[in-house]
Amino acid sequence: MRNKKVIFATVVSVAFLSTSYVVVRNNSPNNSSEEVKVSHVKKKKHAATNLPVTIYVDSEYNKLVGRNDSFSRIITGFDFKEFNDSEAIRFKEVYGNIIERNFHNFRDDYKLLVLYLTHKIETTANDRPLESFMLNKGSALVIGDDELGTYDDLVLYQQEFLTTDYRVKRSLEPNGEILLAVPKSYAENKDLQLRISEKIDGESSYVYLDLN
């Protein structure tokens, strides 16, 4: 797991062409700036899956209590939005005070990606699962094989947050949402995808969802 300390950086990037260059200014301990120019050769866009996407299945969900229940987490849709007042408040409630401290310009620099999810349980009992609307480790926003979190600290922070079960609030509701801030410089890129780590009864694989 990455060190929990987040190194915050300002990232200035040129839109992904056949080759792109990203200038990264990392704040050093003495508050000086260090510029690094990195060359990225664009990778081929991945074949995309269709919605809905089942991202998690546990066919032995209540085995410990002697029941053969099956639990599934499914992405049913998504939407891009501008950050209005109510969405900005919801976003800060999800991710906490770190947003105000370190990403106070997020409303101007990012668009809001909303993923719609549902939890389903096949059971003989009248139970509702108390689970988190989250992603599996390895899920990431990508363009080709390039992870946006490599260049943007807020994207990286969100991805680590959303794949850590004890950080994401659990709910009894059957339907929920995941909120992701996406840099505006990438949000309308036709090659932007969500790489989804599927975990089906312990077996993991990647599928890709087109976001534009």
GROMACS .gro file of C-alpha atoms in nm:
model
  212
    1MET     CA    1   0.000   0.000   0.000
    2ARG     CA    2   0.124   0.349  -0.073
    3ASN     CA    3   0.244   0.560   0.217
    4LYS     CA    4  -0.063   0.731   0.361
    5LYS     CA    5   0.116   1.065   0.354
    6VAL     CA    6   0.014   1.240   0.035
    7ILE     CA    7   0.273   1.456  -0.139
    8PHE     CA    8   0.076   1.734  -0.296
    9ALA     CA    9   0.186   1.865  -0.632
   10THR     CA   10   0.069   2.104  -0.898
   11VAL     CA   11   0.052   1.924  -1.226
   12VAL     CA   12   0.051   2.105  -1.557
   13SER     CA   13  -0.011   1.879  -1.855
   14VAL     CA   14  -0.057   1.894  -2.227
   15ALA     CA   15  -0.353   1.688  -2.355
   16PHE     CA   16  -0.257   1.336  -2.454
   17LEU     CA   17  -0.147   1.327  -2.816
   18SER     CA   18   0.078   1.065  -2.973
   19THR     CA   19   0.340   1.191  -2.728
   20SER     CA   20   0.275   1.427  -2.438
   21TYR     CA   21   0.486   1.605  -2.182
   22VAL     CA   22   0.395   1.667  -1.820
   23VAL     CA   23   0.573   1.919  -1.603
   24VAL     CA   24   0.549   1.831  -1.235
   25ARG     CA   25   0.629   2.081  -0.964
   26ASN     CA   26   0.669   1.898  -0.633
   27ASN     CA   27   0.690   2.099  -0.313
   28SER     CA   28   1.008   2.002  -0.133
   29PRO     CA   29   1.051   2.024   0.248
   30ASN     CA   30   1.213   2.367   0.215
   31ASN     CA   31   0.924   2.493   0.000
   32SER     CA   32   1.139   2.512  -0.311
   33SER     CA   33   1.009   2.378  -0.639
   34GLU     CA   34   1.155   2.105  -0.852
   35GLU     CA   35   1.051   2.071  -1.214
   36VAL     CA   36   1.056   1.735  -1.387
   37LYS     CA   37   0.967   1.684  -1.752
   38VAL     CA   38   0.841   1.339  -1.836
   39SER     CA   39   0.763   1.202  -2.181
   40HIS     CA   40   0.464   0.970  -2.218
   41VAL     CA   41   0.400   0.765  -2.529
   42LYS     CA   42   0.028   0.711  -2.568
   43LYS     CA   43  -0.091   0.353  -2.525
   44LYS     CA   44  -0.376   0.202  -2.722
   45LYS     CA   45  -0.722   0.255  -2.577
   46HIS     CA   46  -0.862  -0.062  -2.422
   47ALA     CA   47  -1.169  -0.244  -2.548
   48ALA     CA   48  -1.464  -0.129  -2.337
   49THR     CA   49  -1.735  -0.321  -2.157
   50ASN     CA   50  -2.103  -0.228  -2.145
   51LEU     CA   51  -2.314  -0.126  -1.848
   52PRO     CA   52  -2.416  -0.262  -1.608
   53VAL     CA   53  -2.084  -0.398  -1.478
   54THR     CA   54  -2.071  -0.642  -1.189
   55ILE     CA   55  -1.754  -0.550  -1.002
   56TYR     CA   56  -1.780  -0.773  -0.695
   57VAL     CA   57  -1.943  -1.106  -0.615
   58ASP     CA   58  -1.927  -1.315  -0.297
   59SER     CA   59  -2.124  -1.635  -0.342
   60GLU     CA   60  -2.057  -1.737   0.020
   61TYR     CA   61  -2.158  -1.404   0.169
   62ASN     CA   62  -2.324  -1.539   0.485
   63LYS     CA   63  -2.144  -1.870   0.509
   64LEU     CA   64  -2.038  -1.799   0.868
   65VAL     CA   65  -2.401  -1.796   0.981
   66GLY     CA   66  -2.487  -2.110   0.786
   67ARG     CA   67  -2.659  -1.952   0.484
   68ASN     CA   68  -2.578  -1.980   0.113
   69ASP     CA   69  -2.636  -1.615   0.025
   70SER     CA   70  -2.478  -1.433  -0.269
   71PHE     CA   71  -2.382  -1.064  -0.261
   72SER     CA   72  -2.307  -0.850  -0.569
   73ARG     CA   73  -2.193  -0.492  -0.624
   74ILE     CA   74  -2.281  -0.350  -0.967
   75ILE     CA   75  -2.207  -0.024  -1.150
   76THR     CA   76  -2.530   0.064  -1.331
   77GLY     CA   77  -2.447   0.404  -1.481
   78PHE     CA   78  -2.246   0.726  -1.457
   79ASP     CA   79  -2.273   1.098  -1.522
   80PHE     CA   80  -2.041   1.399  -1.548
   81LYS     CA   81  -2.148   1.718  -1.370
   82GLU     CA   82  -2.016   2.061  -1.288
   83PHE     CA   83  -1.949   2.126  -0.920
   84ASN     CA   84  -2.243   2.333  -0.794
   85ASP     CA   85  -2.278   2.428  -0.427
   86SER     CA   86  -2.466   2.116  -0.318
   87GLU     CA   87  -2.236   1.878  -0.507
   88ALA     CA   88  -1.928   2.048  -0.360
   89ILE     CA   89  -2.068   2.004  -0.007
   90ARG     CA   90  -2.143   1.636  -0.073
   91PHE     CA   91  -1.794   1.586  -0.211
   92LYS     CA   92  -1.629   1.738   0.096
   93GLU     CA   93  -1.851   1.530   0.326
   94VAL     CA   94  -1.726   1.213   0.156
   95TYR     CA   95  -1.355   1.290   0.155
   96GLY     CA   96  -1.321   1.508   0.465
   97ASN     CA   97  -1.120   1.813   0.564
   98ILE     CA   98  -0.823   1.723   0.345
   99ILE     CA   99  -1.016   1.866   0.050
  100GLU     CA  100  -1.045   2.211   0.209
  101ARG     CA  101  -0.683   2.207   0.325
  102ASN     CA  102  -0.511   2.091   0.010
  103PHE     CA  103  -0.752   2.107  -0.285
  104HIS     CA  104  -0.951   2.423  -0.218
  105ASN     CA  105  -0.973   2.508  -0.592
  106PHE     CA  106  -1.131   2.177  -0.687
  107ARG     CA  107  -1.456   2.339  -0.804
  108ASP     CA  108  -1.269   2.538  -1.069
  109ASP     CA  109  -1.021   2.273  -1.182
  110TYR     CA  110  -1.229   1.953  -1.180
  111LYS     CA  111  -1.555   1.804  -1.305
  112LEU     CA  112  -1.759   1.564  -1.095
  113LEU     CA  113  -1.791   1.205  -1.211
  114VAL     CA  114  -2.082   1.027  -1.040
  115LEU     CA  115  -2.089   0.647  -1.055
  116TYR     CA  116  -2.425   0.486  -0.976
  117LEU     CA  117  -2.411   0.151  -0.800
  118THR     CA  118  -2.645  -0.108  -0.660
  119HIS     CA  119  -2.605  -0.385  -0.404
  120LYS     CA  120  -2.792  -0.710  -0.456
  121ILE     CA  121  -2.824  -1.006  -0.226
  122GLU     CA  122  -2.978  -1.341  -0.305
  123THR     CA  123  -3.096  -1.480   0.027
  124THR     CA  124  -3.373  -1.677   0.190
  125ALA     CA  125  -3.374  -1.436   0.483
  126ASN     CA  126  -3.519  -1.087   0.498
  127ASP     CA  127  -3.178  -0.921   0.518
  128ARG     CA  128  -3.023  -0.615   0.363
  129PRO     CA  129  -2.643  -0.607   0.336
  130LEU     CA  130  -2.455  -0.341   0.536
  131GLU     CA  131  -2.181  -0.269   0.283
  132SER     CA  132  -1.982   0.014   0.125
  133PHE     CA  133  -2.031   0.155  -0.222
  134MET     CA  134  -1.665   0.130  -0.320
  135LEU     CA  135  -1.419   0.013  -0.584
  136ASN     CA  136  -1.177  -0.278  -0.572
  137LYS     CA  137  -0.803  -0.217  -0.542
  138GLY     CA  138  -0.649  -0.168  -0.884
  139SER     CA  139  -0.939   0.039  -1.015
  140ALA     CA  140  -0.823   0.370  -1.166
  141LEU     CA  141  -0.897   0.649  -1.410
  142VAL     CA  142  -0.681   0.587  -1.716
  143ILE     CA  143  -0.599   0.705  -2.064
  144GLY     CA  144  -0.452   0.403  -2.236
  145ASP     CA  145  -0.221   0.253  -1.975
  146ASP     CA  146  -0.149   0.589  -1.813
  147GLU     CA  147  -0.312   0.634  -1.473
  148LEU     CA  148  -0.431   0.988  -1.405
  149GLY     CA  149  -0.335   0.942  -1.042
  150THR     CA  150   0.029   0.942  -1.152
  151TYR     CA  151  -0.007   1.309  -1.248
  152ASP     CA  152  -0.276   1.436  -1.013
  153ASP     CA  153  -0.270   1.405  -0.634
  154LEU     CA  154  -0.644   1.449  -0.584
  155VAL     CA  155  -0.720   1.163  -0.825
  156LEU     CA  156  -0.462   0.946  -0.647
  157TYR     CA  157  -0.607   1.029  -0.306
  158GLN     CA  158  -0.962   0.949  -0.417
  159GLN     CA  159  -0.862   0.615  -0.570
  160GLU     CA  160  -0.682   0.507  -0.253
  161PHE     CA  161  -0.976   0.625  -0.042
  162LEU     CA  162  -1.241   0.447  -0.250
  163THR     CA  163  -1.056   0.113  -0.247
  164THR     CA  164  -1.005   0.105   0.131
  165ASP     CA  165  -1.308  -0.051   0.297
  166TYR     CA  166  -1.273   0.104   0.643
  167ARG     CA  167  -1.264   0.457   0.493
  168VAL     CA  168  -1.583   0.432   0.288
  169LYS     CA  169  -1.906   0.456   0.487
  170ARG     CA  170  -2.128   0.150   0.487
  171SER     CA  171  -2.497   0.165   0.405
  172LEU     CA  172  -2.809  -0.049   0.419
  173GLU     CA  173  -2.948   0.121   0.110
  174PRO     CA  174  -2.963  -0.090  -0.207
  175ASN     CA  175  -2.851   0.200  -0.429
  176GLY     CA  176  -2.566   0.444  -0.385
  177GLU     CA  177  -2.311   0.666  -0.557
  178ILE     CA  178  -1.938   0.713  -0.585
  179LEU     CA  179  -1.813   1.069  -0.636
  180LEU     CA  180  -1.488   1.129  -0.825
  181ALA     CA  181  -1.332   1.464  -0.915
  182VAL     CA  182  -1.170   1.444  -1.260
  183PRO     CA  183  -0.934   1.717  -1.387
  184LYS     CA  184  -1.109   1.923  -1.652
  185SER     CA  185  -0.806   1.882  -1.879
  186TYR     CA  186  -0.885   1.509  -1.899
  187ALA     CA  187  -1.260   1.494  -1.835
  188GLU     CA  188  -1.355   1.543  -2.201
  189ASN     CA  189  -1.076   1.333  -2.349
  190LYS     CA  190  -1.235   1.074  -2.579
  191ASP     CA  191  -0.990   0.810  -2.455
  192LEU     CA  192  -1.072   0.853  -2.085
  193GLN     CA  193  -1.172   0.523  -1.924
  194LEU     CA  194  -1.236   0.380  -1.581
  195ARG     CA  195  -1.026   0.070  -1.532
  196ILE     CA  196  -1.240  -0.153  -1.314
  197SER     CA  197  -1.090  -0.428  -1.106
  198GLU     CA  198  -1.353  -0.702  -1.097
  199LYS     CA  199  -1.343  -0.945  -0.807
  200ILE     CA  200  -1.572  -1.241  -0.867
  201ASP     CA  201  -1.556  -1.500  -0.588
  202GLY     CA  202  -1.193  -1.416  -0.522
  203GLU     CA  203  -1.083  -1.412  -0.889
  204SER     CA  204  -0.964  -1.071  -1.011
  205SER     CA  205  -0.952  -0.924  -1.363
  206TYR     CA  206  -0.967  -0.585  -1.534
  207VAL     CA  207  -1.242  -0.444  -1.752
  208TYR     CA  208  -1.264  -0.093  -1.894
  209LEU     CA  209  -1.556   0.150  -1.906
  210ASP     CA  210  -1.561   0.434  -2.160
  211LEU     CA  211  -1.638   0.766  -1.991
  212ASN     CA  212  -1.675   0.974  -2.310
   0.00000   0.00000   0.00000
